[in-house]
């Protein structure tokens, strides 16, 4: 069976548990470590004179060059439960089917010469290792949890899983990347709906954000401090990594000495990448500013289009006086809007500190759909709390929030339009209907591709899984 929603979300999120424990199982079928298409796969331990044949850990299936173990299926349950997902109605057959699909995509990605540079995989692995270490408290605890002897062993297994997952993802993208729907197809899709879907209450929102001004004196303080760090490292041989641990305000990697692996294709702040790729090995940058604060970088190693570096970030403080001034400013703006003396959109263009929205009158764009509507049942919980009680045309009270650096900022919001729950309407909900039509067309293309490739690929399903009612001809007689 196919769990195209529940189970695939687990695989996409990254089941490290599954990979690391599966990797601990030693799998051999013959004296060779390769699996031959006609080999009979059995669960047994065999000892020969002068040599040891290793235990086969319940091979559930072989898909091309990939092996799926019984333990992989068992550990998928544990991983789903660890993520808070219910497994009451999930079967072994469903999980095995989902695993087989993923291996099928990865296998054919290789056949289609889809190449993912090791440097890119290494960058993802570095982030995963850092996240695991931060969550557990230390690398020693991570290794203990995953029963690994060294970080290198853990890193290698995460590398292999990540590469397979990235290959599968690229293969899926390749299948659907050129699929589009025409307006006529959207119309036919809508007309052919046996039952029109219901869309929940939606709102269109605008906001004005006022940030306390950072005094130049505070900016200069952190620049001077970073220059002190640089001088101490260059002139006295101090450790950059130690200073990052002690002083950097980056919660993501300060404990790891500020280490980052960065490729030119990574989605990173432009100013940061520009500096990182301008340095030579061992060189330390001058302090520079990004939207997050002020940084210095030291490049440890350059590997082609990838750099291994360390960085320290310091975030200048706002003063009590600047916070009070910002609060006073937004209070004044709100009073003028509510009294009718000032238009909300014009106020946003003139005064808002949020560059992404100010030029469009503070209008918010739904990042999931790309349009201006937010369905209340699917809205971010924090945003929902801010607007749930507002009527169309109403302006919220002043709200306090924190920006990405932890500094306070103030905002007011307006519900510019409210659309009550309704049955899908072709004219009003065209973009949503188009999204549904495109999704279904993509799923059909994926299903057709999968049927074709199952027939073209060596597949061996074993044991109880041969009795499963899979969505596809996985069990070949």
Tab-separated table of C-alpha atoms in Angstrom:
chain	number	residue	atom	x	y	z
A	1	UNK	CA	0.000	0.000	0.000
A	2	UNK	CA	1.019	3.578	-0.545
A	3	UNK	CA	1.053	6.150	2.264
A	4	UNK	CA	1.771	9.088	0.027
A	5	UNK	CA	1.057	11.537	2.797
A	6	UNK	CA	1.848	10.099	6.216
A	7	UNK	CA	4.779	7.810	5.541
A	8	UNK	CA	6.510	9.869	2.860
A	9	UNK	CA	6.632	12.793	5.265
A	10	UNK	CA	8.665	10.608	7.602
A	11	UNK	CA	11.106	9.646	4.882
A	12	UNK	CA	11.413	13.244	3.690
A	13	UNK	CA	12.114	14.434	7.229
A	14	UNK	CA	15.042	12.033	7.441
A	15	UNK	CA	14.889	8.788	9.427
A	16	UNK	CA	18.399	8.784	10.902
A	17	UNK	CA	17.355	6.210	13.465
A	18	UNK	CA	16.415	3.811	10.715
A	19	UNK	CA	19.672	4.220	8.846
A	20	UNK	CA	22.057	3.984	11.740
A	21	UNK	CA	20.570	0.882	13.262
A	22	UNK	CA	20.135	-0.783	9.887
A	23	UNK	CA	23.776	-0.088	9.193
A	24	UNK	CA	24.713	-1.984	12.344
A	25	UNK	CA	23.360	-5.207	10.824
A	26	UNK	CA	25.883	-7.243	8.845
A	27	UNK	CA	24.399	-8.564	5.630
A	28	UNK	CA	25.978	-11.214	3.469
A	29	UNK	CA	24.307	-13.732	1.211
A	30	UNK	CA	27.259	-15.527	-0.339
A	31	UNK	CA	30.999	-15.232	0.185
A	32	UNK	CA	30.774	-12.112	-1.956
A	33	UNK	CA	29.289	-8.933	-0.475
A	34	UNK	CA	27.174	-8.396	-3.575
A	35	UNK	CA	23.702	-9.791	-4.083
A	36	UNK	CA	23.182	-11.803	-7.229
A	37	UNK	CA	19.784	-11.564	-8.945
A	38	UNK	CA	19.168	-15.328	-8.730
A	39	UNK	CA	20.472	-15.787	-5.182
A	40	UNK	CA	18.056	-17.289	-2.661
A	41	UNK	CA	17.935	-14.957	0.349
A	42	UNK	CA	17.679	-16.756	3.681
A	43	UNK	CA	17.898	-15.915	7.373
A	44	UNK	CA	20.788	-17.944	8.762
A	45	UNK	CA	24.227	-17.898	10.336
A	46	UNK	CA	26.755	-20.141	8.555
A	47	UNK	CA	30.309	-20.897	9.703
A	48	UNK	CA	32.720	-22.446	7.203
A	49	UNK	CA	36.131	-23.954	7.976
A	50	UNK	CA	38.606	-21.093	8.233
A	51	UNK	CA	36.113	-18.373	7.397
A	52	UNK	CA	33.027	-16.760	8.929
A	53	UNK	CA	29.895	-16.077	6.915
A	54	UNK	CA	27.891	-13.356	8.566
A	55	UNK	CA	24.301	-13.259	9.705
A	56	UNK	CA	21.626	-12.244	7.263
A	57	UNK	CA	19.334	-9.896	9.210
A	58	UNK	CA	15.953	-10.635	7.718
A	59	UNK	CA	16.207	-9.220	4.201
A	60	UNK	CA	12.718	-7.974	3.421
A	61	UNK	CA	13.451	-6.948	-0.157
A	62	UNK	CA	16.121	-6.091	-2.690
A	63	UNK	CA	15.453	-3.191	-5.068
A	64	UNK	CA	18.138	-2.893	-7.720
A	65	UNK	CA	21.343	-2.432	-5.763
A	66	UNK	CA	19.605	-1.589	-2.474
A	67	UNK	CA	18.716	-3.901	0.415
A	68	UNK	CA	15.785	-3.403	2.809
A	69	UNK	CA	16.037	-5.248	6.118
A	70	UNK	CA	13.251	-6.389	8.412
A	71	UNK	CA	14.851	-4.170	11.044
A	72	UNK	CA	14.462	-1.156	8.749
A	73	UNK	CA	10.694	-1.638	8.866
A	74	UNK	CA	10.677	-2.116	12.651
A	75	UNK	CA	12.734	1.008	13.201
A	76	UNK	CA	10.491	3.085	10.966
A	77	UNK	CA	7.772	2.511	13.539
A	78	UNK	CA	10.048	3.797	16.283
A	79	UNK	CA	11.055	6.816	14.247
A	80	UNK	CA	7.431	7.714	13.504
A	81	UNK	CA	6.590	7.413	17.191
A	82	UNK	CA	9.582	9.556	18.163
A	83	UNK	CA	8.181	12.296	15.900
A	84	UNK	CA	4.793	12.105	17.633
A	85	UNK	CA	3.049	10.369	14.715
A	86	UNK	CA	0.404	7.737	15.353
A	87	UNK	CA	1.225	4.198	14.191
A	88	UNK	CA	-1.999	2.493	15.307
A	89	UNK	CA	-3.261	1.984	11.749
A	90	UNK	CA	0.121	1.639	10.030
A	91	UNK	CA	1.130	-1.853	8.885
A	92	UNK	CA	4.435	-3.502	8.088
A	93	UNK	CA	3.276	-3.827	4.492
A	94	UNK	CA	2.684	-0.087	4.183
A	95	UNK	CA	6.085	0.787	5.596
A	96	UNK	CA	7.875	-1.798	3.457
A	97	UNK	CA	6.083	-0.509	0.366
A	98	UNK	CA	7.142	3.040	1.124
A	99	UNK	CA	10.758	1.949	1.659
A	100	UNK	CA	10.727	0.057	-1.632
A	101	UNK	CA	9.455	3.100	-3.487
A	102	UNK	CA	12.255	5.243	-2.097
A	103	UNK	CA	14.921	2.710	-3.096
A	104	UNK	CA	13.392	2.430	-6.564
A	105	UNK	CA	13.701	6.188	-7.111
A	106	UNK	CA	17.287	6.241	-5.838
A	107	UNK	CA	18.270	3.277	-8.019
A	108	UNK	CA	16.934	4.896	-11.196
A	109	UNK	CA	18.413	8.265	-10.299
A	110	UNK	CA	21.791	6.574	-10.600
A	111	UNK	CA	20.737	4.897	-13.855
A	112	UNK	CA	19.691	8.303	-15.212
A	113	UNK	CA	23.094	9.795	-14.291
A	114	UNK	CA	21.686	12.150	-11.672
A	115	UNK	CA	24.774	13.329	-9.829
A	116	UNK	CA	24.823	14.937	-6.409
A	117	UNK	CA	28.318	16.158	-5.441
A	118	UNK	CA	29.729	14.633	-2.272
A	119	UNK	CA	30.499	18.166	-1.107
A	120	UNK	CA	26.790	18.956	-1.088
A	121	UNK	CA	25.981	15.787	0.860
A	122	UNK	CA	28.793	16.547	3.294
A	123	UNK	CA	27.281	19.974	3.947
A	124	UNK	CA	23.922	18.399	4.822
A	125	UNK	CA	25.610	15.774	6.998
A	126	UNK	CA	27.554	18.461	8.851
A	127	UNK	CA	24.298	20.220	9.714
A	128	UNK	CA	22.694	16.957	10.847
A	129	UNK	CA	25.683	16.041	13.022
A	130	UNK	CA	25.682	19.510	14.561
A	131	UNK	CA	21.954	19.278	15.255
A	132	UNK	CA	22.280	15.839	16.842
A	133	UNK	CA	25.178	16.977	19.008
A	134	UNK	CA	23.327	20.079	20.144
A	135	UNK	CA	20.160	18.114	20.919
A	136	UNK	CA	21.983	15.389	22.871
A	137	UNK	CA	24.402	17.758	24.602
A	138	UNK	CA	27.620	16.217	23.309
A	139	UNK	CA	28.962	14.015	20.528
A	140	UNK	CA	29.738	11.292	23.074
A	141	UNK	CA	26.038	11.032	23.943
A	142	UNK	CA	25.116	10.891	20.259
A	143	UNK	CA	27.551	8.024	19.661
A	144	UNK	CA	26.274	6.210	22.738
A	145	UNK	CA	22.637	6.567	21.593
A	146	UNK	CA	23.373	5.296	18.090
A	147	UNK	CA	25.797	2.622	19.353
A	148	UNK	CA	28.689	3.860	17.220
A	149	UNK	CA	32.388	3.644	17.963
A	150	UNK	CA	33.331	6.956	16.361
A	151	UNK	CA	31.965	10.092	14.767
A	152	UNK	CA	33.457	8.922	11.462
A	153	UNK	CA	31.369	5.733	11.565
A	154	UNK	CA	28.191	7.666	12.319
A	155	UNK	CA	29.004	10.270	9.679
A	156	UNK	CA	29.531	7.598	7.015
A	157	UNK	CA	26.147	5.981	7.650
A	158	UNK	CA	24.313	9.305	7.674
A	159	UNK	CA	26.151	10.194	4.458
A	160	UNK	CA	24.915	7.036	2.711
A	161	UNK	CA	21.301	7.530	3.833
A	162	UNK	CA	21.324	11.215	2.944
A	163	UNK	CA	22.703	10.505	-0.510
A	164	UNK	CA	19.996	7.897	-1.170
A	165	UNK	CA	17.305	10.287	0.018
A	166	UNK	CA	18.629	13.141	-2.107
A	167	UNK	CA	18.804	10.881	-5.169
A	168	UNK	CA	15.206	9.754	-4.635
A	169	UNK	CA	14.075	13.339	-4.230
A	170	UNK	CA	15.866	14.435	-7.402
A	171	UNK	CA	14.324	11.542	-9.320
A	172	UNK	CA	10.818	12.532	-8.208
A	173	UNK	CA	11.510	16.121	-9.189
A	174	UNK	CA	12.740	15.027	-12.604
A	175	UNK	CA	9.554	13.041	-13.213
A	176	UNK	CA	7.259	15.991	-12.549
A	177	UNK	CA	9.425	19.035	-13.288
A	178	UNK	CA	7.918	19.733	-16.715
A	179	UNK	CA	4.320	18.893	-15.847
A	180	UNK	CA	1.922	21.814	-16.101
A	181	UNK	CA	-1.831	22.279	-16.292
A	182	UNK	CA	-3.576	24.519	-18.784
A	183	UNK	CA	-6.585	26.684	-17.890
A	184	UNK	CA	-8.752	24.251	-19.848
A	185	UNK	CA	-7.421	21.318	-17.829
A	186	UNK	CA	-8.180	23.201	-14.624
A	187	UNK	CA	-11.729	23.885	-15.846
A	188	UNK	CA	-12.247	20.247	-16.797
A	189	UNK	CA	-10.862	19.138	-13.454
A	190	UNK	CA	-13.315	21.418	-11.648
A	191	UNK	CA	-16.282	20.344	-13.766
A	192	UNK	CA	-15.388	16.683	-13.263
A	193	UNK	CA	-15.301	16.889	-9.465
A	194	UNK	CA	-17.958	14.567	-8.099
A	195	UNK	CA	-18.015	16.598	-4.908
A	196	UNK	CA	-16.666	20.124	-4.645
A	197	UNK	CA	-14.223	20.586	-1.748
A	198	UNK	CA	-14.957	22.980	1.089
A	199	UNK	CA	-12.438	25.737	1.775
A	200	UNK	CA	-12.233	27.060	5.314
A	201	UNK	CA	-12.463	30.692	6.370
A	202	UNK	CA	-9.703	32.725	4.767
A	203	UNK	CA	-8.252	36.136	5.467
A	204	UNK	CA	-6.049	38.604	3.648
A	205	UNK	CA	-3.651	40.363	5.998
A	206	UNK	CA	-1.429	43.416	6.115
A	207	UNK	CA	0.996	44.481	8.823
A	208	UNK	CA	3.242	47.320	9.913
A	209	UNK	CA	6.405	46.463	11.824
A	210	UNK	CA	8.462	48.971	13.801
A	211	UNK	CA	11.886	47.947	15.093
A	212	UNK	CA	13.829	49.814	17.799
A	213	UNK	CA	16.775	51.599	16.269
A	214	UNK	CA	20.203	50.225	17.153
A	215	UNK	CA	22.441	53.095	18.314
A	216	UNK	CA	25.696	53.498	16.403
A	217	UNK	CA	27.546	53.252	19.712
A	218	UNK	CA	26.214	49.699	20.215
A	219	UNK	CA	27.235	48.697	16.699
A	220	UNK	CA	30.737	50.039	17.277
A	221	UNK	CA	31.027	48.067	20.514
A	222	UNK	CA	30.623	44.726	18.773
A	223	UNK	CA	32.869	45.751	15.857
A	224	UNK	CA	35.616	46.682	18.322
A	225	UNK	CA	35.118	43.398	20.207
A	226	UNK	CA	35.412	41.356	17.006
A	227	UNK	CA	38.566	43.245	16.043
A	228	UNK	CA	39.990	42.350	19.457
A	229	UNK	CA	39.259	38.669	18.816
A	230	UNK	CA	40.938	38.837	15.408
A	231	UNK	CA	44.044	40.543	16.761
A	232	UNK	CA	44.384	38.047	19.624
A	233	UNK	CA	44.151	35.109	17.194
A	234	UNK	CA	46.559	36.550	14.604
A	235	UNK	CA	49.084	38.103	16.970
A	236	UNK	CA	48.977	35.840	20.028
A	237	UNK	CA	47.949	32.486	18.564
A	238	UNK	CA	44.618	32.345	20.381
A	239	UNK	CA	42.113	29.716	19.227
A	240	UNK	CA	39.301	30.915	16.948
A	241	UNK	CA	37.225	27.863	17.912
A	242	UNK	CA	37.571	28.577	21.618
A	243	UNK	CA	36.488	32.177	21.182
A	244	UNK	CA	33.477	30.991	19.164
A	245	UNK	CA	32.462	28.646	21.998
A	246	UNK	CA	32.888	31.391	24.597
A	247	UNK	CA	31.508	34.431	22.821
A	248	UNK	CA	29.587	33.672	19.591
A	249	UNK	CA	25.851	34.339	19.804
A	250	UNK	CA	24.936	31.742	17.189
A	251	UNK	CA	22.958	29.078	19.110
A	252	UNK	CA	23.255	26.673	16.204
A	253	UNK	CA	27.009	26.122	16.170
A	254	UNK	CA	28.760	28.122	18.903
A	255	UNK	CA	29.224	24.941	20.957
A	256	UNK	CA	30.968	23.357	17.947
A	257	UNK	CA	33.466	26.183	17.676
A	258	UNK	CA	31.459	28.029	15.043
A	259	UNK	CA	32.112	25.372	12.401
A	260	UNK	CA	30.210	25.582	9.095
A	261	UNK	CA	30.620	23.781	5.771
A	262	UNK	CA	29.381	26.057	3.002
A	263	UNK	CA	29.005	25.516	-0.752
A	264	UNK	CA	28.299	28.167	-3.349
A	265	UNK	CA	24.862	26.672	-4.010
A	266	UNK	CA	23.746	26.752	-0.368
A	267	UNK	CA	20.919	29.117	0.541
A	268	UNK	CA	22.898	31.426	2.807
A	269	UNK	CA	22.982	35.157	3.440
A	270	UNK	CA	24.655	36.786	0.420
A	271	UNK	CA	26.977	39.027	2.431
A	272	UNK	CA	28.203	36.010	4.403
A	273	UNK	CA	28.872	33.919	1.286
A	274	UNK	CA	30.649	36.798	-0.456
A	275	UNK	CA	33.104	37.138	2.411
A	276	UNK	CA	33.525	33.376	2.921
A	277	UNK	CA	34.522	32.756	-0.706
A	278	UNK	CA	36.868	35.741	-0.836
A	279	UNK	CA	39.221	34.400	1.848
A	280	UNK	CA	42.265	32.144	1.595
A	281	UNK	CA	42.850	29.168	3.889
A	282	UNK	CA	43.765	30.376	7.367
A	283	UNK	CA	42.705	33.965	6.663
A	284	UNK	CA	40.404	35.839	9.047
A	285	UNK	CA	37.965	38.424	7.724
A	286	UNK	CA	37.412	41.907	9.028
A	287	UNK	CA	34.111	42.385	10.896
A	288	UNK	CA	31.168	42.599	8.487
A	289	UNK	CA	27.421	43.054	8.872
A	290	UNK	CA	24.473	40.881	7.845
A	291	UNK	CA	20.819	41.089	8.850
A	292	UNK	CA	21.663	38.856	11.817
A	293	UNK	CA	24.514	40.879	13.337
A	294	UNK	CA	28.266	41.356	12.916
A	295	UNK	CA	30.612	38.493	12.023
A	296	UNK	CA	34.204	37.456	11.573
A	297	UNK	CA	35.111	34.318	9.590
A	298	UNK	CA	38.185	32.115	9.477
A	299	UNK	CA	38.519	29.683	6.567
A	300	UNK	CA	39.962	26.308	7.603
A	301	UNK	CA	39.905	24.473	4.274
A	302	UNK	CA	38.861	25.091	0.665
A	303	UNK	CA	37.576	22.041	-1.240
A	304	UNK	CA	36.616	23.066	-4.766
A	305	UNK	CA	33.292	24.894	-4.518
A	306	UNK	CA	33.041	24.225	-0.772
A	307	UNK	CA	34.708	25.947	2.167
A	308	UNK	CA	35.068	24.705	5.723
A	309	UNK	CA	35.078	27.684	8.050
A	310	UNK	CA	34.427	28.931	11.541
A	311	UNK	CA	32.585	32.098	12.426
A	312	UNK	CA	31.746	34.294	15.391
A	313	UNK	CA	28.670	36.500	15.469
A	314	UNK	CA	27.914	39.281	17.924
A	315	UNK	CA	24.519	40.976	17.991
A	316	UNK	CA	24.399	44.656	18.998
A	317	UNK	CA	21.887	45.531	21.687
A	318	UNK	CA	19.043	47.989	21.535
A	319	UNK	CA	18.682	50.431	24.412
A	320	UNK	CA	15.667	50.976	26.645
A	321	UNK	CA	15.314	54.437	25.143
A	322	UNK	CA	15.183	53.103	21.566
A	323	UNK	CA	12.627	50.454	22.566
A	324	UNK	CA	10.380	53.092	24.139
A	325	UNK	CA	10.729	55.307	21.082
A	326	UNK	CA	9.655	52.462	18.779
A	327	UNK	CA	6.663	51.666	20.983
A	328	UNK	CA	5.620	55.313	20.979
A	329	UNK	CA	5.914	55.486	17.181
A	330	UNK	CA	3.662	52.498	16.506
A	331	UNK	CA	1.110	53.667	19.075
A	332	UNK	CA	0.887	56.969	17.230
A	333	UNK	CA	0.559	55.249	13.839
A	334	UNK	CA	-2.237	52.996	15.099
A	335	UNK	CA	-4.160	55.905	16.634
A	336	UNK	CA	-4.073	57.816	13.343
A	337	UNK	CA	-5.203	54.765	11.347
A	338	UNK	CA	-8.090	53.942	13.703
A	339	UNK	CA	-9.255	57.571	13.718
A	340	UNK	CA	-9.233	57.673	9.919
A	341	UNK	CA	-6.437	60.246	9.664
A	342	UNK	CA	-4.033	57.791	8.042
A	343	UNK	CA	-4.473	54.947	5.535
A	344	UNK	CA	-2.977	51.618	6.654
A	345	UNK	CA	-1.271	50.865	3.338
A	346	UNK	CA	0.217	54.349	3.070
A	347	UNK	CA	1.459	54.133	6.652
A	348	UNK	CA	3.139	50.799	5.889
A	349	UNK	CA	4.919	52.242	2.852
A	350	UNK	CA	6.095	55.274	4.814
A	351	UNK	CA	7.019	53.796	8.187
A	352	UNK	CA	7.226	49.987	8.305
A	353	UNK	CA	10.657	48.464	8.909
A	354	UNK	CA	9.736	45.189	7.219
A	355	UNK	CA	11.329	45.462	3.794
A	356	UNK	CA	9.533	42.403	2.381
A	357	UNK	CA	6.054	43.912	2.786
A	358	UNK	CA	6.276	47.684	3.138
A	359	UNK	CA	6.319	48.527	-0.575
A	360	UNK	CA	3.096	46.544	-1.070
A	361	UNK	CA	1.300	48.371	1.707
A	362	UNK	CA	2.211	45.757	4.309
A	363	UNK	CA	0.384	42.956	2.460
A	364	UNK	CA	1.396	39.433	3.500
A	365	UNK	CA	1.945	36.632	0.998
A	366	UNK	CA	1.112	33.065	1.974
A	367	UNK	CA	4.448	31.199	1.544
A	368	UNK	CA	2.662	27.887	0.971
A	369	UNK	CA	0.369	29.002	-1.855
A	370	UNK	CA	2.003	32.148	-3.186
A	371	UNK	CA	-1.231	34.164	-3.022
A	372	UNK	CA	-2.565	36.624	-0.444
A	373	UNK	CA	-5.080	34.349	1.291
A	374	UNK	CA	-4.494	32.502	4.549
A	375	UNK	CA	-6.865	29.712	5.536
A	376	UNK	CA	-7.396	30.051	9.281
A	377	UNK	CA	-7.347	26.305	9.911
A	378	UNK	CA	-3.917	26.004	8.258
A	379	UNK	CA	-2.347	29.252	9.417
A	380	UNK	CA	0.728	29.427	11.652
A	381	UNK	CA	-0.514	29.038	15.267
A	382	UNK	CA	1.150	32.250	16.413
A	383	UNK	CA	-0.326	34.225	13.533
A	384	UNK	CA	-3.721	32.625	14.171
A	385	UNK	CA	-3.757	33.924	17.737
A	386	UNK	CA	-3.028	37.421	16.469
A	387	UNK	CA	-5.866	37.620	13.932
A	388	UNK	CA	-8.562	35.074	14.866
A	389	UNK	CA	-10.795	37.640	16.599
A	390	UNK	CA	-10.393	40.429	14.025
A	391	UNK	CA	-13.201	41.318	11.644
A	392	UNK	CA	-12.715	42.581	8.099
A	393	UNK	CA	-11.197	46.086	8.149
A	394	UNK	CA	-10.250	45.878	11.837
A	395	UNK	CA	-6.770	46.817	13.093
A	396	UNK	CA	-5.190	44.813	15.908
A	397	UNK	CA	-3.781	46.177	19.133
A	398	UNK	CA	-0.018	46.691	19.213
A	399	UNK	CA	1.719	43.326	19.437
A	400	UNK	CA	5.246	42.636	20.676
A	401	UNK	CA	7.393	39.946	19.117
A	402	UNK	CA	11.080	39.117	18.719
A	403	UNK	CA	13.051	39.168	15.510
A	404	UNK	CA	15.466	36.419	14.456
A	405	UNK	CA	18.200	37.842	16.678
A	406	UNK	CA	15.978	38.027	19.760
A	407	UNK	CA	15.541	41.798	19.715
A	408	UNK	CA	12.027	43.175	20.361
A	409	UNK	CA	9.874	44.628	17.611
A	410	UNK	CA	6.321	45.950	17.503
A	411	UNK	CA	3.590	45.456	14.936
A	412	UNK	CA	-0.039	46.062	14.135
A	413	UNK	CA	-2.104	43.932	11.755
A	414	UNK	CA	-5.204	44.505	9.670
A	415	UNK	CA	-7.624	42.012	8.164
A	416	UNK	CA	-8.091	43.594	4.747
A	417	UNK	CA	-10.503	40.888	3.590
A	418	UNK	CA	-12.309	37.941	5.177
A	419	UNK	CA	-13.819	35.103	3.154
A	420	UNK	CA	-16.066	32.789	5.163
A	421	UNK	CA	-16.031	29.007	4.774
A	422	UNK	CA	-17.462	28.050	1.390
A	423	UNK	CA	-17.705	25.405	-1.294
A	424	UNK	CA	-14.999	25.705	-3.951
A	425	UNK	CA	-15.896	28.276	-6.586
A	426	UNK	CA	-14.118	28.229	-9.944
A	427	UNK	CA	-13.711	31.995	-10.232
A	428	UNK	CA	-12.973	32.797	-6.597
A	429	UNK	CA	-10.750	29.805	-5.857
A	430	UNK	CA	-9.060	29.300	-9.230
A	431	UNK	CA	-5.514	29.145	-7.814
A	432	UNK	CA	-6.451	26.510	-5.242
A	433	UNK	CA	-8.278	24.422	-7.822
A	434	UNK	CA	-5.294	24.735	-10.145
A	435	UNK	CA	-3.034	23.509	-7.332
A	436	UNK	CA	-5.266	20.457	-6.813
A	437	UNK	CA	-5.370	19.708	-10.541
A	438	UNK	CA	-1.598	19.979	-10.870
A	439	UNK	CA	-1.023	17.756	-7.832
A	440	UNK	CA	-3.276	15.032	-9.217
A	441	UNK	CA	-1.604	15.196	-12.628
A	442	UNK	CA	1.810	14.874	-10.977
A	443	UNK	CA	0.676	11.892	-8.920
A	444	UNK	CA	-0.620	10.193	-12.054
A	445	UNK	CA	2.751	10.725	-13.747
A	446	UNK	CA	4.601	9.306	-10.758
A	447	UNK	CA	2.307	6.270	-10.624
A	448	UNK	CA	2.844	5.586	-14.338
A	449	UNK	CA	6.605	5.935	-13.973
A	450	UNK	CA	6.605	3.619	-10.979
A	451	UNK	CA	4.625	0.894	-12.781
A	452	UNK	CA	7.037	1.018	-15.709
A	453	UNK	CA	10.192	0.938	-13.584
A	454	UNK	CA	8.968	-1.882	-11.328
A	455	UNK	CA	8.806	-4.039	-14.473
A	456	UNK	CA	12.280	-2.923	-15.617
A	457	UNK	CA	14.095	-3.339	-12.279
A	458	UNK	CA	15.417	-6.389	-10.447
A	459	UNK	CA	13.162	-6.716	-7.395
A	460	UNK	CA	13.100	-9.522	-4.859
A	461	UNK	CA	10.508	-9.487	-2.062
A	462	UNK	CA	10.881	-12.060	0.727
A	463	UNK	CA	9.026	-13.698	3.565
A	464	UNK	CA	5.769	-12.290	4.844
A	465	UNK	CA	6.054	-9.277	2.555
A	466	UNK	CA	5.232	-11.478	-0.435
A	467	UNK	CA	1.679	-11.659	0.956
A	468	UNK	CA	1.243	-7.870	1.114
A	469	UNK	CA	-1.331	-6.106	-1.040
A	470	UNK	CA	1.095	-3.526	-2.418
A	471	UNK	CA	0.083	-0.663	-4.684
A	472	UNK	CA	2.128	-1.975	-7.557
A	473	UNK	CA	3.466	-5.280	-8.897
A	474	UNK	CA	6.372	-5.498	-6.434
A	475	UNK	CA	6.033	-9.273	-5.939
A	476	UNK	CA	7.241	-10.915	-9.120
A	477	UNK	CA	6.538	-14.587	-9.655
